[in-house]
Amino acid sequence: MNNKQYIKLTGFDNLYVIPYIRGRLVFAELAARALEEDQFERVVVDFPFFMNNDNLLEKASQMLPYASSLLLKKKDGTFVSIPFVPNDAACITVAAVQSLKKDGISIELKCIDDSQVFNYPQESLMQSEINFTDDYFVFTDGLENFFGPLYMQLDQSLRECSRDQRFFSEYRAGIIAERLAGLLRQGSKTLFVCEYRLWSLVSSMLEVGSVRRGNGFHLLWKDLKGAMVYEDPYYFWAHGLLDDYPFAVEQFYNKFRLGSVRMFDKLKCIEELVKNSIHRCAGKEKDSLSIRRLISFYGYLGTMVTGARRFTPQPLIHLYDSANSCLGKRFAKYIAKQFMKYPIPDRQRIQGFLNIKEGQIVTLHKKFNIPDLSEYRYFNTGGTEYSFDTLQDGDHSPEDLKNFIFKLDPSLDNKTIKSLGNNSFMNWAVQSDYYMHETACGKLRDIINRERLHETAKKSMGPMGKGIHWKRTISSKALGEDNIYIRLKSNVKKALKNRIDEYTPITFIFTDDFCNHGSSTIHDSNITNRNIELGNSAFSDKSDPPPDHVYSVFHTFSGGTIYYDGHVERRQISSITFLYTRHTMGLQRYAAIMKRPERFQCRISPGSDQEVRNFPLPETGIAWAVKYAEHTVIIAAVNSWKPSDTLREFARSKGVKIHTIPLSSFQQDFIERLRSLYFTSTQVKTHPDVDRIVERCIE
């Protein structure tokens, strides 16, 4: 790969140009390597001219690798951001020059874009989106070949743009070309790092010698208030400002800081991330990270990337989706957390206020309020889009990407956390858990129903049953036996005289270690009790029945996780028992249970029940199930679990059959999901986006 590349312009021997696409890491790498490996006397970037201030540029460089902005407040009250991130070629160029100065290497640094770009009409900065391939091709094709097809698209878009767009584009390019030409006449070896759209116009003007500002047009300067602000890197990523993989941006900056950018390679960085993630999870996710699944993952990922004609996989539609499809949701979430890692400063967000005049920048002592990031406009586009060319991951919008971030870490969703307020501490179960429980319980019933029709082989003592079991008989002859085996129907049907249904209690036991575990019971209420619990003060109706509730779910747990400042809780459960196994909740579940005879309606929690409370915790839920069962209790348990004699005797006294099925009947991924039980506060329960909030927390 050729990492040291420039564009040369005929007639300007002392000019070396690196055109770039805003926010794309490979171009930042090219710019950093150029300054690391070559010697330049002058460096020019396409930042606004007023940024020719050593203190400002030094401060911006010192804030790296954290995402930051020079935030400008215009006279009309709107806010314009000049982002500063390591993966932007202009930003890292400024940082590189500042670093060289500290090492005693003097390089002149100039910013030559129009300072008035903030005051251009917004529509004049709007441009058509240009389609481009994986920018990693720059390293194999070179800058000229990579940008060639893009310039063809750009020429077409310029022919179709409005009169105002053309005027201001040429006016801006004319200012840059005039300033650049003046610097080049001084003869110094110059590196120019310029956004590729601007360079297309500037280079045309330089080649034909048409360097002008446009018919004497001039905008009057208006002073700006500014602030140096640390920004949310994840919001920046969602809007295309932090390249594809934030962790790779940090890795690049670490190499840059050590003066060894040549040792960085984005593709290898991603490959190492995948390998290390698999290595770290191999012991924890034995089933999902089997050799077969890993082969499928690498094959699927390779096919996806090759089919898209790329070198580097896109983070969501390639890497995350491949991991999710082949290695499971848990691993996909783990690897996503790894590639999304990026440092966040542990210091105050605002680093200083500025008064930006036409010829100087001074400290502003009068503070102003900083708006939400969603209200920012960007200096180069005039709108809320940072770049018309920044790669989006598939068809995901910035909102989609922010939702993805909040799913990885709900604590980053500050807006929702603020809207929820203080936690009411009322725990509400969530619907998605109940759908999953219904699926699991249904599978256990299916297993038993299949066993009803299952034939077994038994040594004949005279009766012929359902006929000779030829396979078992022949096998016995080969072993030297002189017996005939007959076919018999399983005795499960005889044991289960009545059909099993949604009212058949079911218990899941996930471990044999219940040391220091807690327990809890879930109830469902009638309309009166539910209104009381929800805090509905205007529910009063004389026709409403007295408050009532019934219990139908008991679980034991050890630890867990809280989200949204405690508004959502995940419990790691060790066992769970259902007296009713349908997915319905609340009033519907209460009504379904009330259809049964009163003796099957539980209004006493296991901890208060004299018949149940003395059983050890691992058997409390089963004893509770036995008490309220009609004839059968189904248990899915780990292989090491066995019922105690006391539990067997209790079941016999109630006329209840305990039927045990191995927990291994389920896939490991599903078992892990079963072991998580989620609860929400009343604020989340009544929130219009309750499903979205809960879905983000589910692992």
XYZ file of C-alpha atoms in Angstrom:
699
model
C 0.000 0.000 0.000
C 1.159 3.532 -0.764
C 0.494 5.562 2.360
C 2.500 8.654 1.340
C 0.475 10.375 -1.359
C -0.108 13.871 -2.695
C -1.892 15.594 -5.555
C 0.437 17.763 -7.653
C -0.706 20.722 -9.726
C 1.146 21.772 -12.896
C 2.965 25.054 -12.423
C 3.019 24.846 -8.630
C 6.063 22.751 -7.848
C 6.149 23.738 -4.186
C 2.507 22.684 -3.563
C 1.584 19.238 -2.177
C -2.148 18.630 -1.753
C -4.087 16.062 0.250
C -7.776 16.335 -0.628
C -9.968 14.709 2.006
C -13.503 13.741 2.893
C -14.569 15.249 6.185
C -14.434 12.950 9.192
C -12.866 10.004 7.352
C -9.980 8.376 9.163
C -7.909 7.241 6.169
C -7.362 10.850 5.061
C -6.363 11.872 8.589
C -3.836 9.046 8.439
C -2.451 10.352 5.123
C -2.107 13.883 6.512
C -0.461 12.716 9.745
C 2.002 10.514 7.861
C 2.889 13.360 5.517
C 3.950 15.536 8.442
C 5.612 12.649 10.234
C 7.727 11.537 7.278
C 8.241 14.647 5.090
C 9.602 18.104 5.802
C 7.389 21.065 4.975
C 8.023 24.739 5.593
C 4.370 25.700 5.558
C 1.104 23.867 6.190
C -2.220 25.235 4.988
C -5.669 23.965 6.042
C -9.202 24.880 5.028
C -10.298 26.170 8.429
C -11.806 29.696 8.487
C -9.275 32.523 8.317
C -10.146 33.923 11.765
C -8.729 30.700 13.291
C -5.191 31.936 12.590
C -4.728 32.263 16.314
C -2.011 30.226 18.033
C -3.799 30.057 21.377
C -7.029 28.834 19.786
C -5.356 26.144 17.675
C -3.172 25.020 20.566
C -6.208 24.721 22.852
C -8.144 22.734 20.246
C -5.189 20.372 19.792
C -4.795 19.872 23.531
C -8.428 18.735 23.785
C -7.744 15.740 21.552
C -8.460 12.826 21.493
C -11.725 13.931 23.110
C -14.383 15.100 20.670
C -14.817 18.857 20.888
C -16.182 21.896 19.093
C -15.441 25.526 18.634
C -19.079 26.499 19.093
C -20.109 29.866 17.654
C -23.188 31.858 18.586
C -24.381 34.082 15.771
C -26.272 37.343 16.119
C -29.535 35.608 15.204
C -29.140 33.213 18.163
C -28.294 30.123 16.117
C -25.229 28.013 16.906
C -22.573 26.862 14.464
C -20.026 24.161 15.263
C -16.503 23.664 13.989
C -15.856 20.085 15.193
C -12.405 18.972 16.261
C -11.795 15.214 16.121
C -8.655 13.118 15.415
C -10.166 11.403 12.371
C -10.604 14.637 10.429
C -7.636 15.426 8.173
C -7.658 19.181 8.848
C -7.931 18.676 12.616
C -5.097 16.166 12.854
C -2.957 18.379 10.595
C -3.330 21.268 13.028
C -2.552 18.936 15.950
C 0.530 17.593 14.133
C 1.916 21.089 13.535
C 1.358 21.996 17.190
C 3.164 18.800 18.225
C 6.119 19.571 15.934
C 6.379 23.071 17.393
C 6.702 21.570 20.880
C 9.570 19.466 19.542
C 11.317 22.627 18.328
C 10.409 22.236 14.649
C 9.051 25.506 13.329
C 6.381 25.188 10.627
C 4.143 28.022 9.495
C 0.444 27.124 9.799
C -2.247 29.012 7.912
C -6.055 28.768 7.816
C -7.401 30.208 4.554
C -11.116 29.481 4.253
C -13.537 32.413 4.238
C -14.289 33.581 7.784
C -17.731 34.638 6.582
C -18.801 31.136 5.586
C -21.104 31.184 8.639
C -23.057 34.045 7.101
C -23.638 32.473 3.705
C -27.294 31.691 3.008
C -27.864 28.134 4.211
C -29.214 26.936 0.866
C -26.057 28.164 -0.865
C -24.002 25.585 1.066
C -26.318 22.691 0.248
C -24.809 20.238 -2.218
C -25.711 16.925 -3.789
C -24.506 13.786 -2.072
C -21.665 12.076 -3.885
C -21.568 8.290 -3.915
C -18.173 6.804 -3.159
C -16.760 3.431 -2.358
C -14.790 2.280 0.683
C -12.220 5.040 1.249
C -9.648 2.400 2.222
C -9.172 2.030 -1.572
C -7.073 5.201 -1.344
C -4.218 2.999 -0.166
C -4.406 0.716 -3.201
C -5.643 3.062 -5.940
C -3.994 6.325 -4.895
C -5.613 9.723 -4.383
C -5.889 10.550 -8.099
C -7.696 7.339 -9.018
C -9.879 7.364 -5.905
C -11.180 10.902 -6.429
C -11.451 10.644 -10.230
C -14.979 9.116 -10.276
C -16.048 11.452 -7.471
C -15.007 14.526 -9.464
C -17.077 13.300 -12.405
C -20.121 13.147 -10.124
C -19.178 16.525 -8.668
C -18.965 18.169 -12.108
C -22.472 16.916 -12.873
C -23.850 18.181 -9.561
C -22.280 21.615 -10.077
C -24.033 21.907 -13.452
C -27.335 21.166 -11.731
C -26.922 23.448 -8.712
C -28.804 26.709 -8.251
C -27.475 30.139 -9.164
C -26.864 31.025 -5.492
C -25.100 27.744 -4.832
C -22.791 28.283 -7.783
C -22.110 31.913 -6.860
C -21.179 31.268 -3.228
C -19.212 28.111 -4.070
C -17.093 30.041 -6.575
C -16.860 33.055 -4.273
C -15.569 30.914 -1.421
C -13.172 28.986 -3.667
C -11.911 32.278 -5.081
C -10.969 33.546 -1.626
C -9.123 30.305 -0.853
C -7.360 30.243 -4.239
C -6.268 33.884 -3.889
C -4.824 33.306 -0.418
C -3.144 30.044 -1.415
C -1.587 31.588 -4.537
C -0.186 34.430 -2.457
C 1.433 31.983 -0.042
C 2.855 29.846 -2.837
C 4.543 32.848 -4.454
C 6.749 33.017 -1.355
C 8.384 29.775 -2.495
C 8.089 27.651 0.649
C 7.399 23.929 0.379
C 3.705 23.821 1.228
C 1.307 21.085 2.264
C -2.334 21.971 1.606
C -5.012 19.828 3.303
C -8.350 20.696 1.734
C -11.835 19.199 1.553
C -12.120 17.594 -1.882
C -15.131 19.607 -3.099
C -13.347 22.859 -2.309
C -10.145 21.594 -3.891
C -11.984 20.768 -7.111
C -12.951 24.440 -7.561
C -9.727 25.888 -6.134
C -7.524 23.754 -8.400
C -9.540 24.816 -11.463
C -9.053 28.470 -10.592
C -5.321 28.016 -9.983
C -4.832 26.137 -13.256
C -6.500 28.811 -15.402
C -5.121 31.689 -13.342
C -8.637 32.906 -12.522
C -8.157 33.849 -8.871
C -10.902 36.313 -7.881
C -13.480 36.870 -5.174
C -16.480 37.461 -7.411
C -17.611 40.837 -8.798
C -16.639 42.920 -5.797
C -19.132 41.154 -3.548
C -18.287 41.566 0.130
C -19.948 40.498 3.374
C -19.587 42.762 6.398
C -17.989 41.073 9.414
C -20.235 40.402 12.388
C -18.576 39.569 15.684
C -19.249 36.105 17.071
C -19.439 34.752 20.569
C -17.744 31.379 20.915
C -16.976 28.571 23.341
C -14.544 25.666 23.401
C -16.740 22.701 24.291
C -16.198 18.993 24.903
C -18.807 17.019 22.978
C -20.510 13.643 23.249
C -18.418 11.330 21.023
C -21.323 8.943 20.524
C -23.585 11.692 19.223
C -20.763 12.738 16.915
C -20.437 9.141 15.683
C -24.164 8.910 14.968
C -23.861 12.020 12.789
C -20.810 10.765 10.898
C -18.119 12.772 12.705
C -16.155 9.904 14.261
C -15.591 7.587 11.288
C -16.889 3.990 11.371
C -15.211 2.592 14.472
C -14.585 5.023 17.376
C -12.124 2.595 18.974
C -10.012 2.685 15.777
C -9.952 6.483 15.921
C -8.527 6.325 19.434
C -5.992 3.692 18.353
C -4.932 5.958 15.498
C -4.518 8.930 17.827
C -2.412 6.874 20.223
C -0.051 6.014 17.358
C -0.035 9.643 16.259
C 0.888 10.836 19.742
C 3.841 8.405 19.782
C 5.007 9.551 16.350
C 4.343 6.155 14.767
C 1.335 6.653 12.511
C 3.089 4.392 9.987
C 2.366 1.501 12.386
C -1.389 2.093 12.207
C -3.665 0.272 9.787
C -7.435 0.603 10.092
C -8.184 -2.789 8.548
C -5.694 -4.625 10.763
C -7.068 -2.731 13.747
C -10.558 -4.102 13.025
C -9.214 -7.619 12.481
C -7.406 -7.474 15.844
C -10.581 -6.292 17.537
C -12.534 -9.282 16.219
C -9.806 -11.746 17.175
C -9.404 -10.321 20.683
C -13.159 -10.234 21.276
C -13.474 -13.886 20.320
C -10.517 -14.779 22.540
C -11.974 -12.959 25.562
C -15.420 -14.496 25.131
C -14.315 -18.027 24.228
C -14.504 -19.285 27.814
C -17.775 -17.531 28.636
C -19.696 -18.274 25.430
C -18.611 -21.849 24.735
C -21.751 -22.868 22.855
C -22.174 -19.725 20.754
C -18.442 -19.560 19.912
C -18.024 -23.127 18.711
C -15.604 -23.819 15.849
C -18.523 -24.402 13.502
C -20.096 -21.069 14.372
C -16.802 -19.212 14.105
C -16.211 -20.632 10.625
C -19.728 -19.536 9.656
C -19.104 -16.070 11.093
C -15.858 -15.449 9.213
C -17.341 -16.844 6.013
C -20.510 -14.777 6.270
C -18.621 -11.596 7.172
C -16.191 -12.101 4.302
C -19.035 -12.663 1.848
C -20.840 -9.528 3.044
C -17.751 -7.328 2.748
C -16.678 -8.733 -0.615
C -20.208 -8.432 -1.968
C -20.199 -4.759 -1.008
C -16.845 -4.333 -2.811
C -15.080 -3.153 0.305
C -11.904 -3.794 2.246
C -13.231 -2.746 5.640
C -16.522 -4.044 7.037
C -19.103 -1.490 8.001
C -19.795 -1.684 11.735
C -23.517 -2.465 11.751
C -24.627 -4.039 8.474
C -21.468 -6.146 8.215
C -19.664 -6.791 11.517
C -22.526 -6.505 14.012
C -25.081 -8.303 11.843
C -22.640 -11.128 11.037
C -21.826 -11.584 14.732
C -25.511 -11.496 15.651
C -26.493 -14.000 12.950
C -23.665 -16.488 13.510
C -22.467 -16.037 17.096
C -25.539 -14.794 18.903
C -26.915 -11.570 20.295
C -24.749 -11.542 23.413
C -21.477 -11.725 21.491
C -22.717 -9.208 18.910
C -23.480 -6.767 21.712
C -20.090 -7.426 23.291
C -18.128 -6.749 20.112
C -20.224 -3.652 19.417
C -19.349 -2.311 22.868
C -15.689 -2.870 22.024
C -15.717 -1.056 18.694
C -17.779 1.809 20.138
C -15.336 2.518 22.978
C -14.099 6.091 22.990
C -12.748 8.299 25.785
C -15.035 10.794 27.492
C -13.390 13.583 29.513
C -13.900 13.662 33.270
C -13.855 17.451 33.359
C -16.291 20.301 32.829
C -17.782 20.461 29.380
C -17.166 24.163 28.648
C -13.477 25.028 28.480
C -13.799 28.767 27.932
C -15.847 31.496 26.261
C -14.486 33.640 23.435
C -15.284 36.884 21.662
C -14.316 36.472 18.011
C -13.630 39.767 16.258
C -12.507 40.272 12.680
C -8.850 40.510 13.578
C -8.518 38.962 17.013
C -9.942 36.457 19.491
C -10.240 37.484 23.129
C -11.642 35.916 26.277
C -15.357 36.501 26.810
C -16.271 36.908 30.458
C -20.018 36.887 29.887
C -21.209 33.295 29.609
C -24.071 32.006 27.460
C -26.114 28.810 27.530
C -24.880 25.913 25.415
C -27.696 24.234 23.466
C -28.319 20.543 22.915
C -26.187 18.974 20.192
C -29.298 18.455 18.088
C -29.549 22.257 17.661
C -26.071 22.632 16.166
C -25.420 23.617 12.591
C -22.045 22.871 11.008
C -19.869 25.573 9.477
C -19.201 23.753 6.234
C -22.781 22.788 5.344
C -24.913 25.413 7.074
C -27.222 22.635 8.273
C -27.435 19.787 10.760
C -25.482 17.449 8.447
C -21.736 17.503 9.027
C -20.953 16.296 5.535
C -22.917 15.433 2.421
C -20.455 12.614 1.801
C -19.881 11.032 5.193
C -20.554 7.322 4.909
C -23.697 6.155 6.654
C -23.846 2.527 7.717
C -26.420 1.108 5.324
C -29.726 2.964 5.483
C -29.381 3.846 9.165
C -30.316 7.427 10.000
C -28.583 9.342 12.817
C -31.599 8.553 15.007
C -31.225 4.833 14.230
C -27.552 4.997 15.165
C -28.294 6.835 18.414
C -30.827 4.161 19.322
C -28.141 1.560 18.638
C -25.770 3.388 20.997
C -28.403 3.633 23.730
C -29.097 -0.075 23.391
C -25.421 -0.785 24.038
C -25.382 1.585 27.006
C -28.729 3.077 28.121
C -26.936 5.338 30.608
C -25.887 7.505 27.635
C -29.510 8.407 26.904
C -29.473 11.531 29.055
C -32.560 13.011 27.434
C -34.769 10.049 28.374
C -33.228 9.773 31.855
C -34.043 13.427 32.486
C -37.628 12.986 31.265
C -38.247 10.075 33.671
C -37.506 12.058 36.827
C -37.238 10.393 40.228
C -37.832 6.662 40.516
C -41.157 5.619 42.099
C -39.626 2.252 43.130
C -42.746 0.348 41.961
C -41.549 -2.665 39.982
C -43.523 -3.634 36.880
C -42.747 -6.757 34.853
C -42.266 -6.318 31.097
C -44.259 -7.868 28.264
C -41.323 -9.201 26.249
C -40.320 -11.447 29.167
C -43.791 -12.965 29.271
C -43.805 -13.740 25.549
C -40.471 -15.502 25.997
C -41.768 -17.427 29.030
C -44.828 -18.542 27.089
C -42.581 -19.870 24.303
C -40.387 -21.773 26.772
C -43.345 -23.267 28.640
C -45.006 -24.239 25.389
C -41.907 -26.160 24.357
C -41.927 -28.126 27.622
C -45.569 -29.087 27.086
C -44.732 -30.177 23.535
C -41.930 -32.397 24.835
C -44.320 -34.146 27.205
C -46.973 -34.539 24.515
C -44.408 -36.183 22.243
C -43.432 -38.550 25.042
C -47.048 -39.689 25.295
C -46.693 -41.249 21.881
C -43.135 -42.440 22.441
C -42.605 -46.211 22.275
C -40.278 -48.007 24.646
C -38.720 -51.480 24.442
C -39.387 -53.892 27.318
C -38.393 -57.507 27.903
C -41.446 -59.694 27.240
C -42.727 -61.760 30.137
C -45.483 -63.286 27.982
C -47.738 -60.450 26.716
C -46.831 -59.092 23.262
C -47.775 -55.452 23.919
C -47.838 -53.559 20.609
C -45.709 -56.211 18.891
C -42.071 -57.196 18.779
C -39.439 -54.477 19.018
C -37.223 -56.013 16.303
C -34.242 -53.679 16.621
C -33.891 -54.224 20.371
C -34.530 -57.983 20.073
C -31.884 -58.487 17.345
C -29.448 -56.346 19.304
C -29.997 -58.514 22.399
C -29.340 -61.680 20.394
C -26.020 -60.236 19.260
C -25.144 -59.710 22.890
C -25.901 -63.334 23.711
C -29.306 -62.784 25.336
C -32.214 -65.137 24.728
C -35.006 -62.589 25.155
C -37.736 -61.040 23.080
C -38.407 -57.317 23.480
C -41.843 -55.864 22.818
C -43.081 -52.384 21.981
C -44.949 -50.506 24.700
C -46.433 -47.036 24.781
C -44.843 -44.703 27.324
C -46.633 -44.649 30.629
C -46.658 -40.832 30.658
C -50.157 -40.833 29.221
C -51.326 -43.042 32.024
C -49.631 -40.831 34.592
C -51.142 -37.679 33.090
C -54.791 -38.588 33.017
C -55.825 -35.009 32.342
C -54.377 -32.817 29.651
C -51.699 -30.275 30.469
C -52.401 -26.665 29.536
C -51.515 -23.059 30.340
C -52.631 -23.593 33.940
C -50.123 -26.418 34.500
C -47.409 -24.921 36.780
C -43.900 -24.905 35.374
C -40.586 -24.271 37.126
C -37.166 -23.523 35.624
C -34.078 -24.206 37.755
C -30.899 -22.714 36.290
C -28.318 -23.567 38.967
C -27.721 -25.666 42.050
C -26.076 -22.790 43.930
C -28.625 -20.607 45.742
C -26.234 -19.140 48.315
C -27.228 -15.555 49.266
C -30.032 -15.458 46.695
C -33.172 -13.393 47.170
C -36.732 -14.118 46.114
C -39.786 -12.212 44.958
C -43.329 -12.831 43.751
C -45.177 -11.066 40.920
C -48.898 -10.343 41.174
C -51.600 -9.118 38.808
C -54.407 -6.874 39.988
C -58.029 -6.099 39.273
C -58.979 -2.676 37.917
C -59.276 -1.063 41.344
C -55.939 -2.225 42.660
C -54.224 -1.445 39.354
C -55.411 2.168 39.406
C -54.091 2.517 42.942
C -50.702 1.123 41.904
C -50.495 3.374 38.847
C -51.423 6.416 40.904
C -54.528 7.133 38.851
C -56.329 9.509 41.202
C -59.306 10.036 38.913
C -60.403 6.408 38.725
C -63.107 6.505 41.407
C -66.149 4.509 40.382
C -68.681 3.103 42.845
C -69.218 0.085 40.604
C -65.555 -0.969 40.843
C -64.882 -4.056 42.984
C -62.737 -3.946 46.124
C -58.957 -4.021 45.493
C -57.689 -7.538 44.749
C -54.683 -9.287 43.263
C -53.420 -12.803 42.570
C -49.875 -14.170 42.447
C -48.717 -16.220 39.473
C -44.905 -15.856 39.210
C -42.234 -16.576 41.829
C -38.511 -16.206 41.207
C -35.181 -16.363 42.992
C -32.281 -14.159 41.951
C -28.744 -13.035 42.678
C -27.664 -9.574 41.629
C -28.364 -7.862 38.343
C -28.050 -4.522 36.600
C -29.884 -1.216 36.760
C -30.442 1.156 33.845
C -31.792 4.674 33.475
C -30.863 5.618 37.052
C -32.777 2.633 38.442
C -35.911 3.030 36.329
C -35.192 -0.319 34.657
C -33.788 -3.299 36.533
C -32.450 -6.610 35.235
C -32.359 -9.471 37.713
C -30.166 -12.507 37.179
C -32.553 -15.263 38.194
C -31.626 -18.696 39.519
C -35.146 -20.153 39.292
C -38.614 -19.102 38.234
C -42.055 -20.684 38.715
C -45.267 -19.966 36.811
C -48.771 -20.870 37.978
C -50.111 -19.508 34.698
C -47.960 -19.672 31.551
C -49.635 -17.459 28.963
C -48.076 -14.112 27.976
C -51.028 -12.003 29.145
C -50.390 -9.504 31.916
C -52.269 -7.166 34.197
C -56.063 -7.163 33.979
C -56.137 -9.928 31.338
C -53.945 -12.236 33.413
C -55.990 -11.515 36.521
C -59.185 -12.324 34.631
C -57.748 -15.603 33.258
C -56.735 -16.785 36.723
C -60.094 -15.771 38.206
C -61.824 -18.227 35.841
C -60.363 -21.109 37.835
C -61.807 -22.567 41.032
C -60.887 -20.494 44.072
C -58.405 -23.034 45.420
C -56.179 -22.396 42.370
C -56.205 -18.618 42.919
C -53.097 -17.685 44.896
C -53.343 -14.645 47.167
C -50.559 -15.567 49.580
C -46.911 -15.216 48.597
C -44.720 -18.300 49.189
C -42.836 -16.492 51.925
C -46.053 -16.063 53.930
C -47.563 -19.473 53.156
C -47.348 -21.874 56.116
C -47.262 -24.920 53.821
C -44.472 -23.604 51.622
C -42.292 -21.235 53.626
C -40.253 -23.944 55.386
C -38.923 -25.466 52.172
C -35.339 -24.479 51.290
C -35.113 -21.679 48.745
C -34.273 -23.948 45.756
C -37.545 -25.859 46.373
C -39.802 -23.017 47.513
C -41.084 -22.292 44.018
C -41.664 -25.988 43.286
C -43.560 -26.528 46.558
C -45.641 -23.444 45.726
C -46.345 -24.907 42.272
C -47.325 -28.263 43.803
C -49.791 -26.596 46.161
C -51.636 -24.843 43.326
C -51.324 -27.613 40.709
C -54.292 -29.713 39.680
C -52.361 -32.884 38.934
C -48.938 -32.087 37.397
C -45.917 -29.837 37.831
C -43.308 -29.605 35.060
C -39.705 -28.788 35.933
C -36.875 -27.889 33.561
C -33.694 -28.160 35.598
C -29.941 -28.448 35.413
C -28.712 -32.039 35.381
C -27.456 -31.895 38.965
C -30.896 -31.064 40.394
C -32.858 -33.762 42.227
C -36.034 -33.327 44.321
C -35.633 -33.913 48.047
C -37.585 -36.634 49.847
C -39.583 -33.917 51.628
C -40.618 -32.392 48.311
C -41.560 -35.812 46.900
C -43.682 -36.558 49.937
C -45.360 -33.143 49.714
C -46.224 -33.788 46.072
C -47.609 -37.247 46.876
C -49.771 -35.774 49.626
C -51.243 -33.330 47.110
C -51.712 -35.978 44.413
C -49.338 -34.132 42.096
C -46.883 -35.692 39.647
C -43.521 -33.913 39.259
C -42.267 -34.331 35.718
C -38.626 -33.318 35.121
C -37.109 -32.335 31.767
C -33.400 -31.472 31.231
C -32.738 -27.747 30.895
C -30.384 -28.693 28.069
C -33.492 -29.197 25.915
C -33.079 -25.466 25.198
C -30.221 -23.756 23.364
C -27.723 -21.976 25.584
C -28.482 -18.533 24.139
C -32.149 -18.969 24.987
C -31.331 -20.185 28.505
C -29.189 -17.114 29.099
C -32.054 -14.884 28.007
C -34.462 -16.800 30.270
C -32.191 -16.056 33.193
C -32.780 -12.317 32.853
C -35.966 -10.852 34.282
C -36.709 -7.161 33.743
C -38.715 -4.684 35.788
C -39.559 -1.006 35.286
C -40.629 1.927 37.400
C -44.121 3.404 37.058
C -42.569 6.283 35.103
C -41.278 3.874 32.455
C -44.483 1.788 32.576
C -46.533 4.860 31.643
C -43.936 6.389 29.289
C -45.023 6.688 25.618
C -41.733 5.055 24.546
C -41.834 2.251 27.125
C -41.188 -0.487 24.542
C -38.161 1.314 23.106
C -36.701 2.010 26.558
C -37.102 -1.589 27.714
C -35.845 -3.064 24.437
C -32.595 -1.108 24.788
C -31.923 -2.746 28.151
C -32.625 -6.343 27.158
C -29.430 -8.329 26.729
